[in-house]
């Protein structure tokens, strides 16, 4: 037996949220792969003095991040713009504690500023 059809006024309210969701712009953040290296600096007394991080971003993210920083489409990157980008990246990493958690005897240590 065929299913009775529903009036259009009952179908549209269900479709409207789905249509709006499909029309909403994507607000995705580009993913980045990072190779990291950490070095520990110890003082003469054997106490930890510093932690040095080296961060290398993947080529795809690096190309994305450098878009618009060149003086021309094929020219070198503007040094002032590159320095600003490096500052922004360092500031963003600082907000996240440089994704570093150091504990000594189970207690979190304040790493200070980079």
CSV table of N, CA and C in Angstrom, one decimal:
chain,number,residue,atom,x,y,z
A,1,UNK,N,0.9,-1.2,0.0
A,1,UNK,CA,0.0,0.0,0.0
A,1,UNK,C,0.9,1.2,0.0
A,2,UNK,N,0.7,2.2,-0.9
A,2,UNK,CA,1.5,3.4,-0.9
A,2,UNK,C,1.4,4.2,0.3
A,3,UNK,N,2.5,4.9,0.7
A,3,UNK,CA,2.5,5.7,1.9
A,3,UNK,C,1.8,7.1,1.5
A,4,UNK,N,0.9,7.6,2.4
A,4,UNK,CA,0.3,8.8,2.0
A,4,UNK,C,1.3,10.0,2.1
A,5,UNK,N,1.2,10.9,1.1
A,5,UNK,CA,2.1,12.0,1.1
A,5,UNK,C,1.8,13.0,2.1
A,6,UNK,N,2.9,13.7,2.6
A,6,UNK,CA,2.7,14.7,3.6
A,6,UNK,C,2.6,16.1,2.9
A,7,UNK,N,1.8,17.0,3.5
A,7,UNK,CA,1.7,18.3,2.9
A,7,UNK,C,3.1,19.0,2.9
A,8,UNK,N,3.4,19.8,1.9
A,8,UNK,CA,4.7,20.5,1.8
A,8,UNK,C,5.0,21.4,3.1
A,9,UNK,N,4.0,21.9,3.7
A,9,UNK,CA,4.2,22.7,4.9
A,9,UNK,C,4.7,21.9,6.0
A,10,UNK,N,4.6,20.6,6.0
A,10,UNK,CA,5.1,19.8,7.1
A,10,UNK,C,6.5,19.3,6.8
A,11,UNK,N,6.9,19.3,5.5
A,11,UNK,CA,8.2,18.8,5.1
A,11,UNK,C,9.2,20.0,5.2
A,12,UNK,N,8.8,21.2,4.8
A,12,UNK,CA,9.8,22.3,4.7
A,12,UNK,C,10.4,22.6,6.1
A,13,UNK,N,9.7,22.6,7.2
A,13,UNK,CA,10.4,23.0,8.5
A,13,UNK,C,11.5,22.0,8.8
A,14,UNK,N,11.4,20.8,8.4
A,14,UNK,CA,12.5,19.8,8.6
A,14,UNK,C,13.7,20.0,7.7
A,15,UNK,N,13.4,20.5,6.5
A,15,UNK,CA,14.5,20.7,5.5
A,15,UNK,C,15.2,22.0,5.7
A,16,UNK,N,14.5,23.0,6.3
A,16,UNK,CA,15.2,24.3,6.4
A,16,UNK,C,16.4,24.3,7.3
A,17,UNK,N,16.4,23.6,8.4
A,17,UNK,CA,17.7,23.6,9.2
A,17,UNK,C,18.8,22.9,8.4
A,18,UNK,N,18.5,21.8,7.7
A,18,UNK,CA,19.5,21.1,7.0
A,18,UNK,C,20.1,22.0,5.8
A,19,UNK,N,19.2,22.7,5.2
A,19,UNK,CA,19.6,23.6,4.1
A,19,UNK,C,20.5,24.7,4.6
A,20,UNK,N,20.1,25.3,5.8
A,20,UNK,CA,20.9,26.3,6.3
A,20,UNK,C,22.3,25.8,6.8
A,21,UNK,N,22.3,24.6,7.3
A,21,UNK,CA,23.6,24.1,7.8
A,21,UNK,C,24.5,23.8,6.6
A,22,UNK,N,23.9,23.4,5.5
A,22,UNK,CA,24.7,23.1,4.2
A,22,UNK,C,25.2,24.4,3.6
A,23,UNK,N,24.5,25.5,3.9
A,23,UNK,CA,24.9,26.8,3.3
A,23,UNK,C,25.9,27.6,4.2
A,24,UNK,N,26.1,27.1,5.4
A,24,UNK,CA,27.0,27.8,6.3
A,24,UNK,C,28.5,27.7,5.8
A,25,UNK,N,29.2,28.7,5.8
A,25,UNK,CA,30.6,28.6,5.4
A,25,UNK,C,31.4,27.7,6.4
A,26,UNK,N,32.4,27.0,5.9
A,26,UNK,CA,33.2,26.2,6.8
A,26,UNK,C,34.2,27.1,7.5
A,27,UNK,N,34.4,26.9,8.7
A,27,UNK,CA,35.3,27.7,9.5
A,27,UNK,C,36.5,26.8,10.0
A,28,UNK,N,37.0,26.0,9.1
A,28,UNK,CA,38.0,25.0,9.5
A,28,UNK,C,39.4,25.7,9.7
A,29,UNK,N,40.2,25.2,10.6
A,29,UNK,CA,41.5,25.7,10.8
A,29,UNK,C,42.5,24.8,10.0
A,30,UNK,N,43.4,25.3,9.3
A,30,UNK,CA,44.4,24.4,8.6
A,30,UNK,C,45.2,23.6,9.6
A,31,UNK,N,45.3,22.3,9.3
A,31,UNK,CA,46.1,21.5,10.2
A,31,UNK,C,47.6,21.7,9.9
A,32,UNK,N,48.4,21.5,10.9
A,32,UNK,CA,49.8,21.7,10.7
A,32,UNK,C,50.5,20.5,11.4
A,33,UNK,N,51.5,19.9,10.7
A,33,UNK,CA,52.3,18.9,11.3
A,33,UNK,C,53.6,19.6,11.7
A,34,UNK,N,54.1,19.2,12.8
A,34,UNK,CA,55.3,19.9,13.4
A,34,UNK,C,56.3,18.9,13.8
A,35,UNK,N,57.5,19.0,13.4
A,35,UNK,CA,58.6,18.2,13.9
A,35,UNK,C,59.3,19.1,15.0
A,36,UNK,N,59.4,18.5,16.2
A,36,UNK,CA,60.0,19.2,17.3
A,36,UNK,C,61.2,18.6,17.9
A,37,UNK,N,62.0,19.4,18.5
A,37,UNK,CA,63.2,18.9,19.1
A,37,UNK,C,63.4,19.7,20.4
A,38,UNK,N,63.7,19.1,21.5
A,38,UNK,CA,63.9,19.8,22.8
A,38,UNK,C,65.3,19.6,23.3
A,39,UNK,N,65.9,20.6,23.8
A,39,UNK,CA,67.2,20.5,24.4
A,39,UNK,C,67.1,21.1,25.8
A,40,UNK,N,67.8,20.4,26.7
A,40,UNK,CA,67.8,20.9,28.1
A,40,UNK,C,69.2,21.4,28.4
A,41,UNK,N,69.2,22.6,29.0
A,41,UNK,CA,70.5,23.2,29.4
A,41,UNK,C,70.6,23.1,30.9
A,42,UNK,N,71.7,22.6,31.4
A,42,UNK,CA,71.9,22.5,32.8
A,42,UNK,C,73.1,23.4,33.3
A,43,UNK,N,73.0,23.9,34.5
A,43,UNK,CA,74.0,24.8,35.0
A,43,UNK,C,75.1,23.9,35.6
A,44,UNK,N,76.2,24.6,36.1
A,44,UNK,CA,77.3,23.8,36.7
A,44,UNK,C,76.9,23.0,37.9
A,45,UNK,N,75.8,23.4,38.6
A,45,UNK,CA,75.4,22.7,39.7
A,45,UNK,C,74.4,21.6,39.4
A,46,UNK,N,74.2,21.4,38.1
A,46,UNK,CA,73.3,20.3,37.6
A,46,UNK,C,71.9,20.6,37.6
A,47,UNK,N,71.5,21.9,37.9
A,47,UNK,CA,70.1,22.3,37.9
A,47,UNK,C,69.7,22.7,36.5
A,48,UNK,N,68.5,22.3,36.2
A,48,UNK,CA,68.0,22.7,34.8
A,48,UNK,C,67.8,24.2,34.7
A,49,UNK,N,68.4,24.8,33.7
A,49,UNK,CA,68.4,26.2,33.5
A,49,UNK,C,67.4,26.6,32.4
A,50,UNK,N,67.3,25.8,31.4
A,50,UNK,CA,66.5,26.2,30.2
A,50,UNK,C,66.1,25.0,29.4
A,51,UNK,N,65.0,25.2,28.7
A,51,UNK,CA,64.5,24.2,27.8
A,51,UNK,C,64.4,24.9,26.4
A,52,UNK,N,65.1,24.4,25.4
A,52,UNK,CA,65.1,25.0,24.1
A,52,UNK,C,64.3,24.1,23.2
A,53,UNK,N,63.3,24.7,22.5
A,53,UNK,CA,62.5,24.0,21.5
A,53,UNK,C,62.9,24.4,20.1
A,54,UNK,N,62.9,23.5,19.2
A,54,UNK,CA,63.0,23.8,17.7
A,54,UNK,C,61.8,23.3,17.1
A,55,UNK,N,61.0,24.1,16.4
A,55,UNK,CA,59.8,23.7,15.8
A,55,UNK,C,60.0,23.9,14.3
A,56,UNK,N,59.7,22.8,13.5
A,56,UNK,CA,59.7,22.9,12.1
A,56,UNK,C,58.3,22.5,11.5
A,57,UNK,N,57.7,23.5,10.9
A,57,UNK,CA,56.4,23.3,10.4
A,57,UNK,C,56.5,22.6,9.0
A,58,UNK,N,55.4,21.8,8.7
A,58,UNK,CA,55.5,21.0,7.5
A,58,UNK,C,55.4,22.0,6.3
A,59,UNK,N,55.9,21.5,5.1
A,59,UNK,CA,56.0,22.4,3.9
A,59,UNK,C,54.6,22.9,3.5
A,60,UNK,N,53.5,22.1,3.6
A,60,UNK,CA,52.2,22.6,3.1
A,60,UNK,C,51.7,23.8,4.0
A,61,UNK,N,51.8,23.6,5.3
A,61,UNK,CA,51.4,24.7,6.2
A,61,UNK,C,52.3,25.9,6.0
A,62,UNK,N,53.6,25.7,5.8
A,62,UNK,CA,54.5,26.8,5.7
A,62,UNK,C,54.1,27.6,4.4
A,63,UNK,N,53.8,26.9,3.3
A,63,UNK,CA,53.4,27.6,2.1
A,63,UNK,C,52.1,28.4,2.3
A,64,UNK,N,51.2,27.8,3.1
A,64,UNK,CA,49.9,28.5,3.4
A,64,UNK,C,50.2,29.7,4.2
A,65,UNK,N,51.0,29.6,5.2
A,65,UNK,CA,51.3,30.7,6.1
A,65,UNK,C,52.0,31.8,5.4
A,66,UNK,N,52.8,31.5,4.4
A,66,UNK,CA,53.6,32.5,3.7
A,66,UNK,C,52.8,33.2,2.6
A,67,UNK,N,51.6,32.8,2.3
A,67,UNK,CA,50.9,33.4,1.2
A,67,UNK,C,50.7,34.9,1.6
A,68,UNK,N,51.0,35.7,0.6
A,68,UNK,CA,50.8,37.1,0.8
A,68,UNK,C,51.9,37.9,1.4
A,69,UNK,N,52.9,37.2,1.9
A,69,UNK,CA,54.0,37.8,2.6
A,69,UNK,C,55.2,38.2,1.6
A,70,UNK,N,55.1,37.7,0.4
A,70,UNK,CA,56.2,38.0,-0.6
A,70,UNK,C,56.0,39.4,-1.2
A,71,UNK,N,57.1,39.9,-1.7
A,71,UNK,CA,57.0,41.2,-2.3
A,71,UNK,C,56.4,41.1,-3.7
A,72,UNK,N,56.4,39.9,-4.3
A,72,UNK,CA,55.8,39.6,-5.6
A,72,UNK,C,55.4,38.1,-5.5
A,73,UNK,N,54.7,37.6,-6.5
A,73,UNK,CA,54.3,36.2,-6.5
A,73,UNK,C,55.5,35.3,-6.5
A,74,UNK,N,56.6,35.7,-7.1
A,74,UNK,CA,57.8,34.9,-7.2
A,74,UNK,C,59.0,35.4,-6.4
A,75,UNK,N,58.8,36.5,-5.8
A,75,UNK,CA,60.0,37.2,-5.1
A,75,UNK,C,60.2,36.7,-3.7
A,76,UNK,N,61.2,37.2,-3.0
A,76,UNK,CA,61.5,36.7,-1.7
A,76,UNK,C,60.4,37.2,-0.7
A,77,UNK,N,60.3,36.6,0.5
A,77,UNK,CA,59.4,37.0,1.5
A,77,UNK,C,59.9,38.3,2.1
A,78,UNK,N,59.0,39.2,2.4
A,78,UNK,CA,59.3,40.4,3.0
A,78,UNK,C,59.8,40.1,4.5
A,79,UNK,N,61.1,40.5,4.8
A,79,UNK,CA,61.6,40.2,6.1
A,79,UNK,C,60.8,40.7,7.3
A,80,UNK,N,60.3,41.9,7.2
A,80,UNK,CA,59.5,42.5,8.3
A,80,UNK,C,58.2,41.6,8.4
A,81,UNK,N,57.6,41.2,7.3
A,81,UNK,CA,56.4,40.4,7.4
A,81,UNK,C,56.7,39.0,8.0
A,82,UNK,N,57.8,38.5,7.6
A,82,UNK,CA,58.2,37.2,8.2
A,82,UNK,C,58.5,37.3,9.7
A,83,UNK,N,59.1,38.4,10.1
A,83,UNK,CA,59.3,38.6,11.5
A,83,UNK,C,58.0,38.7,12.3
A,84,UNK,N,57.0,39.4,11.7
A,84,UNK,CA,55.7,39.5,12.3
A,84,UNK,C,55.0,38.1,12.4
A,85,UNK,N,55.2,37.3,11.4
A,85,UNK,CA,54.6,36.0,11.4
A,85,UNK,C,55.2,35.1,12.5
A,86,UNK,N,56.5,35.2,12.6
A,86,UNK,CA,57.3,34.5,13.7
A,86,UNK,C,56.8,34.9,15.1
A,87,UNK,N,56.6,36.3,15.3
A,87,UNK,CA,56.1,36.8,16.5
A,87,UNK,C,54.7,36.3,16.8
A,88,UNK,N,53.8,36.3,15.8
A,88,UNK,CA,52.5,35.8,16.0
A,88,UNK,C,52.5,34.3,16.4
A,89,UNK,N,53.3,33.5,15.7
A,89,UNK,CA,53.4,32.1,16.0
A,89,UNK,C,53.9,31.9,17.4
A,90,UNK,N,54.9,32.6,17.8
A,90,UNK,CA,55.5,32.5,19.2
A,90,UNK,C,54.4,32.9,20.2
A,91,UNK,N,53.7,34.0,19.9
A,91,UNK,CA,52.6,34.5,20.9
A,91,UNK,C,51.6,33.4,21.0
A,92,UNK,N,51.1,32.8,19.9
A,92,UNK,CA,50.1,31.7,19.9
A,92,UNK,C,50.6,30.5,20.7
A,93,UNK,N,51.9,30.2,20.5
A,93,UNK,CA,52.4,29.0,21.3
A,93,UNK,C,52.5,29.4,22.8
A,94,UNK,N,52.8,30.6,23.1
A,94,UNK,CA,52.9,31.1,24.5
A,94,UNK,C,51.6,30.9,25.2
A,95,UNK,N,50.5,31.2,24.5
A,95,UNK,CA,49.2,31.1,25.0
A,95,UNK,C,48.9,29.7,25.4
A,96,UNK,N,49.5,28.7,24.8
A,96,UNK,CA,49.3,27.3,25.0
A,96,UNK,C,50.4,26.7,25.9
A,97,UNK,N,51.3,27.6,26.5
A,97,UNK,CA,52.4,27.1,27.3
A,97,UNK,C,53.4,26.4,26.4
A,98,UNK,N,53.5,26.7,25.2
A,98,UNK,CA,54.4,26.1,24.2
A,98,UNK,C,54.2,24.6,24.1
A,99,UNK,N,53.0,24.2,24.5
A,99,UNK,CA,52.6,22.7,24.5
A,99,UNK,C,53.7,21.9,25.2
A,100,UNK,N,54.2,22.6,26.3
A,100,UNK,CA,55.2,21.9,27.1
A,100,UNK,C,54.7,21.9,28.6
A,101,UNK,N,54.8,20.8,29.2
A,101,UNK,CA,54.4,20.6,30.6
A,101,UNK,C,55.6,20.0,31.3
A,102,UNK,N,56.3,20.7,32.1
A,102,UNK,CA,57.4,20.2,32.8
A,102,UNK,C,57.0,20.0,34.3
A,103,UNK,N,57.3,18.8,34.8
A,103,UNK,CA,57.0,18.6,36.2
A,103,UNK,C,58.3,18.1,36.9
A,104,UNK,N,58.5,18.5,38.1
A,104,UNK,CA,59.6,18.1,38.9
A,104,UNK,C,59.0,17.6,40.2
A,105,UNK,N,59.3,16.3,40.5
A,105,UNK,CA,58.7,15.7,41.7
A,105,UNK,C,57.2,15.8,41.7
A,106,UNK,N,56.6,15.7,40.5
A,106,UNK,CA,55.1,15.7,40.4
A,106,UNK,C,54.5,17.1,40.4
A,107,UNK,N,55.3,18.2,40.5
A,107,UNK,CA,54.8,19.5,40.6
A,107,UNK,C,55.1,20.3,39.3
A,108,UNK,N,54.1,20.9,38.7
A,108,UNK,CA,54.2,21.7,37.5
A,108,UNK,C,55.2,22.8,37.7
A,109,UNK,N,56.1,23.0,36.7
A,109,UNK,CA,57.0,24.1,36.8
A,109,UNK,C,56.7,25.2,35.9
A,110,UNK,N,56.9,26.5,36.3
A,110,UNK,CA,56.6,27.6,35.5
A,110,UNK,C,57.9,27.8,34.6
A,111,UNK,N,57.7,27.8,33.3
A,111,UNK,CA,58.8,28.0,32.4
A,111,UNK,C,59.1,29.4,32.1
A,112,UNK,N,58.3,30.4,32.5
A,112,UNK,CA,58.6,31.8,32.1
A,112,UNK,C,58.4,32.0,30.7
A,113,UNK,N,58.9,33.2,30.2
A,113,UNK,CA,58.7,33.6,28.8
A,113,UNK,C,59.8,33.1,28.0
A,114,UNK,N,59.5,33.0,26.7
A,114,UNK,CA,60.5,32.5,25.7
A,114,UNK,C,61.4,33.7,25.3
